[in-house]
Short mmCIF file of C-alpha atoms in Angstrom, two decimals:
data_model
loop_
_atom_site.label_atom_id
_atom_site.label_comp_id
_atom_site.label_asym_id
_atom_site.label_seq_id
_atom_site.Cartn_x
_atom_site.Cartn_y
_atom_site.Cartn_z
CA MET Z 222 10.22 12.89 -14.64
CA GLN Z 223 8.89 8.89 -14.13
CA LEU Z 224 11.82 6.81 -13.91
CA ASN Z 225 11.75 4.15 -16.54
CA TRP Z 226 9.98 0.69 -15.54
CA LYS Z 227 12.69 -1.54 -15.30
CA VAL Z 228 14.70 0.70 -13.43
CA GLY Z 229 11.91 1.93 -11.34
CA GLY Z 230 10.87 -1.44 -10.69
CA LEU Z 231 14.11 -2.87 -9.82
CA LEU Z 232 14.45 -0.49 -7.22
CA LEU Z 233 11.33 -0.80 -6.08
CA GLY Z 234 12.05 -5.04 -5.78
CA LEU Z 235 14.99 -4.15 -4.27
CA VAL Z 236 13.61 -2.19 -1.47
CA PHE Z 237 10.90 -4.75 -0.53
CA PHE Z 238 13.67 -7.66 -0.27
CA ALA Z 239 15.89 -5.34 1.63
CA ALA Z 240 13.11 -5.07 4.35
CA VAL Z 241 12.53 -8.28 4.47
CA TRP Z 242 16.22 -9.64 4.53
CA LEU Z 243 16.95 -7.16 6.93
CA VAL Z 244 14.10 -6.82 9.31
CA LYS Z 245 10.10 -7.59 8.09
CA PRO Z 246 7.90 -6.89 5.03
CA ILE Z 247 6.85 -3.96 4.46
CA GLY Z 248 3.22 -2.20 5.39
CA VAL Z 249 1.83 1.10 5.88
CA SER Z 250 -2.18 1.06 6.74
CA THR Z 251 -1.73 -0.34 10.60
CA GLN Z 252 0.17 3.17 11.15
CA PHE Z 253 -2.92 4.82 10.38
CA VAL Z 254 -4.36 2.83 13.51
CA ILE Z 255 -1.31 3.81 15.87
CA LEU Z 256 -1.45 7.48 15.02
CA ASP Z 257 -5.36 7.61 15.99
CA GLY Z 258 -4.89 5.56 18.89
CA ILE Z 259 -2.01 8.09 20.07
CA VAL Z 260 -4.54 11.31 19.59
CA ALA Z 261 -7.44 9.55 20.79
CA ASP Z 262 -5.31 8.09 23.77
CA ALA Z 263 -4.01 11.76 24.74
CA VAL Z 264 -7.79 12.90 24.49
CA ASN Z 265 -9.02 10.23 26.97
CA PRO Z 266 -5.89 8.71 28.62
CA GLY Z 267 -8.11 5.70 29.47
CA LEU Z 268 -8.05 4.09 26.16
CA VAL Z 269 -4.84 2.73 26.71
CA THR Z 270 -3.66 1.33 29.76
CA GLN Z 271 -0.44 -1.18 30.86
CA THR Z 272 -0.97 -4.53 32.30
CA GLU Z 273 1.08 -6.94 34.19
CA ASP Z 274 1.84 -9.01 30.81
CA GLY Z 275 1.54 -5.74 28.30
CA PHE Z 276 -1.02 -3.56 27.19
CA THR Z 277 -4.28 -3.30 26.04
CA SER Z 278 -7.13 -1.24 25.17
CA THR Z 279 -10.91 -0.43 26.43
CA ASN Z 280 -11.26 -0.36 22.11
CA ALA Z 281 -11.13 -3.71 20.95
CA TYR Z 282 -9.58 -3.44 18.15
CA LEU Z 283 -6.47 -1.99 19.61
CA ALA Z 284 -6.99 -4.68 22.29
CA LYS Z 285 -6.49 -7.67 20.01
CA SER Z 286 -3.87 -9.83 18.78
CA GLY Z 287 -2.57 -9.91 22.70
CA GLY Z 288 -2.26 -5.91 22.12
CA LYS Z 289 0.07 -5.50 20.07
CA TYR Z 290 -1.68 -2.65 18.77
CA ALA Z 291 -2.11 -0.95 22.23
CA LYS Z 292 1.90 -1.36 22.82
CA ALA Z 293 2.66 0.58 19.78
CA VAL Z 294 0.27 3.39 20.79
CA SER Z 295 2.03 3.93 23.91
CA ASN Z 296 5.37 3.40 22.21
CA PRO Z 297 5.61 5.39 18.69
CA LEU Z 298 8.88 4.92 18.63
CA ASN Z 299 9.15 1.67 17.36
CA TYR Z 300 10.05 0.39 14.16
CA SER Z 301 6.82 0.38 11.42
CA PHE Z 302 6.21 3.98 12.87
CA VAL Z 303 9.14 5.28 12.51
CA PHE Z 304 9.46 3.49 8.96
CA VAL Z 305 6.29 5.88 7.55
CA ILE Z 306 8.09 9.20 9.01
CA ALA Z 307 11.06 8.10 7.31
CA MET Z 308 8.89 7.34 3.71
CA MET Z 309 7.31 11.17 4.24
CA ILE Z 310 11.33 12.33 4.90
CA GLY Z 311 12.82 9.91 1.57
CA GLY Z 312 9.48 11.25 -0.74
CA LEU Z 313 10.10 14.92 0.58
CA LEU Z 314 13.71 14.90 -0.59
CA SER Z 315 13.19 12.55 -3.81
CA ALA Z 316 10.78 15.21 -5.11
CA LEU Z 317 12.73 17.96 -3.98
CA ALA Z 318 15.62 16.71 -5.78
CA ARG Z 319 13.91 16.38 -9.07
CA GLY Z 320 12.79 20.19 -8.79
CA GLY Z 321 9.88 19.62 -6.39
CA ILE Z 322 6.14 18.84 -7.94
CA PRO Z 323 4.63 21.78 -9.97
CA ALA Z 324 2.12 24.50 -7.97
CA GLY Z 325 -0.62 23.34 -10.16
CA ASP Z 326 -0.38 19.72 -9.24
CA ARG Z 327 0.39 20.08 -5.85
CA ARG Z 328 -3.40 21.49 -5.64
CA VAL Z 329 -5.01 19.70 -8.05
CA PRO Z 330 -3.08 16.69 -10.22
CA ALA Z 331 -3.72 17.00 -14.09
CA LEU Z 332 -5.41 13.52 -14.49
CA TRP Z 333 -8.25 15.13 -12.37
CA ARG Z 334 -7.98 18.52 -13.86
CA ALA Z 335 -8.62 17.23 -17.27
CA ASN Z 336 -11.52 15.09 -15.92
CA PHE Z 337 -12.63 17.30 -13.36
CA GLY Z 338 -11.66 20.94 -13.75
CA ASP Z 339 -9.74 22.97 -11.51
CA CYS Z 340 -12.21 22.94 -8.59
CA ARG Z 341 -10.06 22.50 -5.56
CA ILE Z 342 -12.75 21.85 -3.09
CA LYS Z 343 -14.34 19.04 -5.49
CA ARG Z 344 -10.84 17.73 -5.69
CA TYR Z 345 -10.16 17.52 -1.91
CA THR Z 346 -13.63 16.18 -1.22
CA ALA Z 347 -12.71 13.33 -3.39
CA ALA Z 348 -9.64 12.81 -1.67
CA PHE Z 349 -11.18 12.80 1.59
CA VAL Z 350 -14.09 10.50 0.77
CA GLY Z 351 -11.50 8.37 -1.34
CA GLY Z 352 -9.15 8.02 2.18
CA PHE Z 353 -11.86 7.12 4.35
CA ILE Z 354 -12.57 4.08 1.49
CA VAL Z 355 -9.47 3.45 1.31
CA LEU Z 356 -7.91 3.10 4.90
CA TYR Z 357 -11.90 1.36 6.39
CA GLY Z 358 -11.06 -1.26 3.03
CA ALA Z 359 -7.41 -1.70 4.16
CA ARG Z 360 -8.38 -2.29 7.93
CA LEU Z 361 -10.96 -4.48 7.44
CA ALA Z 362 -8.49 -6.82 4.44
CA GLY Z 363 -5.82 -6.60 7.39
CA GLY Z 364 -3.67 -4.77 5.28
CA CYS Z 365 -3.17 -2.52 2.19
CA THR Z 366 -1.10 -2.29 -1.12
CA SER Z 367 2.71 -2.40 -0.10
CA GLY Z 368 1.42 -5.10 3.04
CA HIS Z 369 -1.12 -7.48 1.00
CA MET Z 370 -0.21 -6.73 -2.70
CA MET Z 371 3.12 -6.37 -2.59
CA SER Z 372 4.94 -7.77 -0.01
CA GLY Z 373 1.95 -10.74 0.39
CA MET Z 374 1.89 -11.72 -3.47
CA MET Z 375 6.00 -11.11 -3.20
CA GLN Z 376 5.90 -14.11 -0.51
CA THR Z 377 3.50 -15.80 -2.54
CA ALA Z 378 1.03 -15.27 0.64
CA VAL Z 379 -2.65 -16.78 -0.57
CA SER Z 380 -4.31 -13.77 1.20
CA GLY Z 381 -2.10 -11.51 -1.08
CA TYR Z 382 -3.28 -12.79 -4.21
CA ILE Z 383 -7.18 -12.75 -2.75
CA PHE Z 384 -6.40 -9.00 -1.61
CA ALA Z 385 -5.07 -7.96 -4.99
CA ALA Z 386 -7.92 -9.68 -6.96
CA GLY Z 387 -10.44 -7.77 -5.13
CA ALA Z 388 -8.78 -4.13 -5.26
CA PHE Z 389 -8.25 -4.36 -8.94
CA ALA Z 390 -11.80 -5.82 -9.77
CA ALA Z 391 -12.88 -2.69 -8.18
CA ALA Z 392 -10.47 0.18 -8.93
CA VAL Z 393 -10.14 -0.88 -12.93
CA PRO Z 394 -13.98 -0.18 -13.49
CA VAL Z 395 -14.14 2.88 -11.16
CA SER Z 396 -11.35 4.47 -12.70
CA LEU Z 397 -12.73 3.87 -16.23
CA MET Z 398 -15.59 5.33 -15.49
CA LEU Z 399 -14.14 8.43 -13.87
CA PHE Z 400 -11.42 9.22 -15.94
CA LYS Z 401 -12.50 9.19 -19.31
CA LYS Z 402 -10.28 11.79 -21.04
CA GLU Z 403 -6.55 11.70 -20.49
CA ALA Z 404 -4.16 14.36 -18.94
CA MET H 38 18.52 1.11 17.91
CA THR H 39 20.09 -0.54 15.20
CA THR H 40 16.26 -1.20 13.90
CA ILE H 41 15.40 2.48 14.50
CA LEU H 42 18.06 2.90 12.07
CA LEU H 43 17.15 0.18 9.63
CA ALA H 44 13.29 1.78 9.52
CA LEU H 45 14.85 5.40 8.83
CA VAL H 46 16.98 3.96 5.67
CA ILE H 47 14.71 1.27 4.47
CA GLY H 48 11.93 3.72 5.24
CA ALA H 49 13.10 6.80 3.50
CA ALA H 50 14.33 4.27 0.43
CA PHE H 51 10.74 2.95 -0.06
CA GLY H 52 9.27 6.87 -0.42
CA ALA H 53 12.19 8.06 -2.79
CA VAL H 54 11.42 5.30 -4.84
CA LEU H 55 7.76 5.48 -4.91
CA ASP H 56 8.40 8.92 -5.62
CA ARG H 57 10.48 7.96 -8.37
CA VAL H 58 8.27 5.19 -10.07
CA GLY H 59 5.52 7.82 -9.98
CA ALA H 60 3.18 6.17 -7.69
CA SER H 61 2.43 8.90 -5.34
CA ASN H 62 1.24 10.82 -8.47
CA PRO H 63 -2.52 10.45 -8.41
CA SER H 64 -2.46 10.93 -12.72
CA PHE H 65 0.39 7.82 -13.20
CA ILE H 66 -2.04 5.86 -10.72
CA GLY H 67 -5.62 6.78 -12.59
CA ALA H 68 -3.49 5.96 -16.09
CA MET H 69 -2.54 2.83 -14.64
CA LEU H 70 -6.14 1.92 -13.46
CA ASN H 71 -7.81 3.28 -16.68
CA LEU H 72 -4.98 1.37 -18.45
CA THR H 73 -4.70 3.88 -20.51
CA ASN H 74 -0.62 4.11 -19.68
CA LEU H 75 0.63 0.63 -18.05
CA ASN H 76 4.62 1.79 -17.23
CA LEU H 77 3.65 1.79 -13.32
CA ALA H 78 1.90 -1.59 -13.55
CA LYS H 79 4.76 -2.89 -15.27
CA SER H 80 7.04 -1.38 -12.54
CA ILE H 81 5.16 -2.66 -9.70
CA VAL H 82 4.80 -6.31 -11.12
CA LEU H 83 8.34 -6.34 -11.84
CA ALA H 84 9.29 -5.21 -8.11
CA ILE H 85 7.34 -8.35 -6.94
CA GLY H 86 8.93 -10.67 -9.17
CA VAL H 87 12.49 -9.26 -7.93
CA GLY H 88 11.30 -9.11 -4.79
CA SER H 89 10.36 -13.19 -4.65
CA VAL H 90 12.92 -14.23 -6.69
CA LEU H 91 15.92 -12.45 -4.29
CA MET H 92 13.86 -13.55 -1.38
CA PHE H 93 13.53 -16.86 -2.28
CA GLY H 94 16.57 -17.24 -3.69
CA GLY H 95 18.53 -16.03 -0.69
CA GLN H 96 16.36 -18.59 1.40
CA MET H 97 17.64 -21.21 -0.88
CA LEU H 98 21.25 -20.38 -0.26
CA GLY H 99 20.69 -19.94 3.64
CA LEU H 100 21.69 -16.11 3.36
CA VAL H 101 17.93 -15.19 3.80
CA ASP H 102 16.13 -15.49 7.54
CA VAL H 103 12.92 -17.72 6.54
CA GLY H 104 11.73 -16.42 9.82
CA HIS H 105 11.58 -12.98 8.84
CA MET H 106 8.48 -13.80 6.33
CA SER H 107 5.04 -12.53 7.51
CA VAL H 108 2.04 -14.10 6.13
CA LYS H 109 -1.50 -12.25 6.69
CA ALA H 110 -4.19 -14.32 7.08
CA ALA H 111 -6.69 -15.14 4.70
CA TYR H 112 -10.95 -14.24 5.21
CA GLY H 113 -13.65 -13.44 3.14
CA GLY H 114 -12.77 -9.14 4.54
CA VAL H 115 -9.67 -9.29 2.80
CA PHE H 116 -11.46 -9.55 -0.24
CA LEU H 117 -14.31 -7.33 0.67
CA GLY H 118 -11.92 -4.96 2.04
CA GLY H 119 -9.57 -4.83 -1.18
CA LEU H 120 -13.06 -4.14 -3.20
CA LEU H 121 -13.41 -0.71 -1.17
CA LEU H 122 -9.86 -0.53 -1.05
CA GLY H 123 -9.96 -0.68 -4.69
CA ALA H 124 -12.67 1.98 -5.04
CA GLY H 125 -11.17 4.22 -3.36
CA TRP H 126 -7.58 4.09 -4.55
CA ALA H 127 -8.80 5.29 -8.19
CA LEU H 128 -11.37 7.95 -6.55
CA SER H 129 -8.10 9.37 -5.01
CA GLY H 130 -5.60 8.01 -6.60
CA PHE H 131 -3.75 7.34 -3.62
CA CYS H 132 -3.30 4.56 -1.16
CA PRO H 133 -1.78 4.55 2.26
CA GLY H 134 1.94 4.36 1.68
CA THR H 135 1.82 6.80 -1.39
CA GLY H 136 -0.42 8.74 0.28
CA VAL H 137 1.81 9.97 2.69
CA VAL H 138 4.90 10.25 0.45
CA ALA H 139 2.37 12.15 -1.68
CA ALA H 140 1.44 14.59 1.30
CA ALA H 141 5.20 14.79 2.31
CA SER H 142 6.41 16.35 -1.03
CA GLY H 143 3.34 19.01 -1.19
CA ARG H 144 0.78 17.86 -2.46
CA LYS H 145 -2.36 19.26 -0.85
CA ASP H 146 -5.15 16.56 -2.09
CA ALA H 147 -3.08 14.35 -0.20
CA LEU H 148 -3.52 15.96 3.35
CA PHE H 149 -7.40 15.57 2.81
CA PHE H 150 -6.92 11.85 1.69
CA ILE H 151 -4.66 11.11 4.85
CA ALA H 152 -7.58 13.16 7.09
CA GLY H 153 -10.23 11.25 5.53
CA GLY H 154 -7.95 8.05 6.19
CA LEU H 155 -7.70 8.70 10.32
CA LEU H 156 -11.24 8.92 9.85
CA GLY H 157 -11.60 5.81 8.27
CA VAL H 158 -9.82 3.66 10.68
CA ALA H 159 -11.69 5.44 13.45
CA ALA H 160 -14.89 4.09 11.98
CA TYR H 161 -12.99 0.58 11.46
CA MET H 162 -11.99 0.48 14.85
CA VAL H 163 -15.47 1.54 16.18
CA THR H 164 -17.13 -1.00 13.79
CA TYR H 165 -14.59 -3.67 14.41
CA PRO H 166 -16.64 -5.96 17.13
CA ALA H 167 -19.81 -5.71 14.20
CA TRP H 168 -16.94 -7.25 11.91
CA LYS H 169 -15.62 -9.63 14.13
CA SER H 170 -19.25 -11.04 14.68
CA SER H 171 -20.09 -11.36 11.66
CA GLY H 172 -17.88 -14.13 10.73
CA LEU H 173 -16.18 -11.70 7.96
CA LEU H 174 -12.79 -12.19 9.98
CA ASP H 175 -12.73 -15.87 10.19
CA ALA H 176 -9.97 -17.80 8.35
CA ILE H 177 -10.94 -19.34 5.04
CA ALA H 178 -8.12 -21.29 2.79
CA GLY H 179 -6.16 -22.08 6.12
CA GLY H 180 -5.81 -18.66 7.26
CA LYS H 181 -2.14 -18.15 7.34
CA VAL H 182 -1.20 -19.68 4.16
CA THR H 183 1.70 -19.70 1.13
CA LEU H 184 0.90 -21.20 -2.17
CA GLY H 185 3.15 -24.01 -1.44
CA ALA H 186 5.01 -24.92 2.17
CA VAL H 187 8.07 -23.02 2.53
CA PRO H 188 11.03 -24.90 4.16
CA GLY H 189 11.81 -23.86 8.10
CA ALA H 190 8.46 -21.21 7.74
CA LYS H 191 5.50 -21.62 10.53
CA TYR H 192 3.05 -20.87 7.50
CA ASP H 193 1.63 -24.59 5.86
CA GLY H 194 1.18 -24.76 1.99
CA LEU H 195 -2.51 -24.20 0.05
CA THR H 196 -0.89 -27.06 -2.22
CA ALA H 197 1.65 -29.76 -1.43
CA LEU H 198 4.53 -27.99 -3.81
CA PRO H 199 7.42 -26.60 -2.58
CA GLY H 200 7.03 -23.33 -1.65
CA ASP H 201 10.79 -21.91 -1.71
CA ILE H 202 10.90 -23.14 -5.74
CA LEU H 203 7.24 -22.10 -6.04
CA GLY H 204 8.43 -19.12 -5.22
CA LEU H 205 11.17 -18.84 -7.73
CA VAL H 206 9.29 -20.09 -9.83
CA LEU H 207 6.54 -17.33 -9.35
CA GLY H 208 8.88 -14.39 -9.00
CA LEU H 209 10.39 -15.31 -12.49
CA GLY H 210 6.77 -15.31 -14.14
CA PHE H 211 6.24 -12.00 -12.39
CA VAL H 212 9.50 -10.80 -14.20
CA ALA H 213 8.45 -12.16 -17.37
CA LEU H 214 4.84 -10.77 -17.06
CA ALA H 215 6.09 -7.43 -16.76
CA PHE H 216 7.99 -6.99 -19.91
CA ALA H 217 5.11 -8.70 -21.55
CA LEU H 218 2.60 -6.24 -20.64
CA PRO H 219 1.88 -3.59 -23.04
CA GLU H 220 2.31 -0.02 -22.68
CA ARG H 221 -1.34 0.59 -22.75
CA LEU H 222 -4.36 -1.76 -22.90
CA THR H 223 -7.05 0.46 -24.45
CA GLY H 224 -6.62 1.70 -27.74
CA ALA H 225 -5.26 5.03 -28.63
CA PRO H 226 -7.77 7.89 -28.00
CA ALA H 227 -9.24 9.62 -31.12
CA GLN H 228 -7.64 12.62 -32.45
CA VAL H 229 -8.76 15.60 -31.18
CA GLN H 230 -10.46 17.49 -34.22
CA PRO H 231 -9.34 21.11 -34.07
CA ALA H 232 -11.97 23.42 -33.09
CA GLU H 233 -14.00 25.16 -35.99
#
């Protein structure tokens, strides 16, 4: 089911290259900001406003860097946001084409089940808490695994190396502590 | 409109490849991070190498626009944020990109990951001024820099080495590293004794 690492790595590298060749380096986590901004602006329409020379927001984070996030919030049909929607479509079609993900694994992944059992509430709580920490950290770092680690290290960006060092320094010990049994 | 079309094509290809290399499967992420199955790590390292060689090689041949490079700033929060992301990545088995792909392909836990992520981002948006005033977002090591200055790029080099040649060499180094990494780093699990 998992592609041979050489084929998979080559394809993944080609996608990262195609992105920087044709448009710009791949990044994902910013789009969580844009989606939050869209929802918050719908609930509270004064959040993002148009000014004479662009967009700004009452939220300091959306307004930073000349209001580029505020601009994306008011115009979601931009490259980066559509890119993430397309990722979901591509991921779904690919999964369906190989017969879909088994129902048991869709509920609770095999490695988690081997270590913590079949309780869905436990798994979903961990995924929720994990998601909170991952995205909070990604925003603090200014990027995630795609933008900082893959795109960054590929461009020899110093920030990419700093990010990867931090990510693995935490991820490996936490994983060794949590997952002692193999699936 | 062309850019939207490119977003659709490259994005879909990225999502499909993440699915096929196993990056959107939390069990493979967990097996990589607890060092019992490094196949995914080998794919990731190879991808960085291939991307690097093609990009810098293409730039040197004049086929790839150096202006498409986009280098993020280095600051203290990059390391701290990396630590947080790493911990959450290990716990959940998802990172932002693989989480959305996993959710789209039917993994229910990934929906909870995304919900937590949206709340985490909202929390960051509210607490951003405190980070800003803490100084942890101030540039270190020159901020937006590459390891060597890339000819024609708007970024400085950390060292005086030529950035394009360095990028090519490091890219080949990543390819070599991908081949050199073992399939697993920890010893094979002890044989499970059959129950009495």
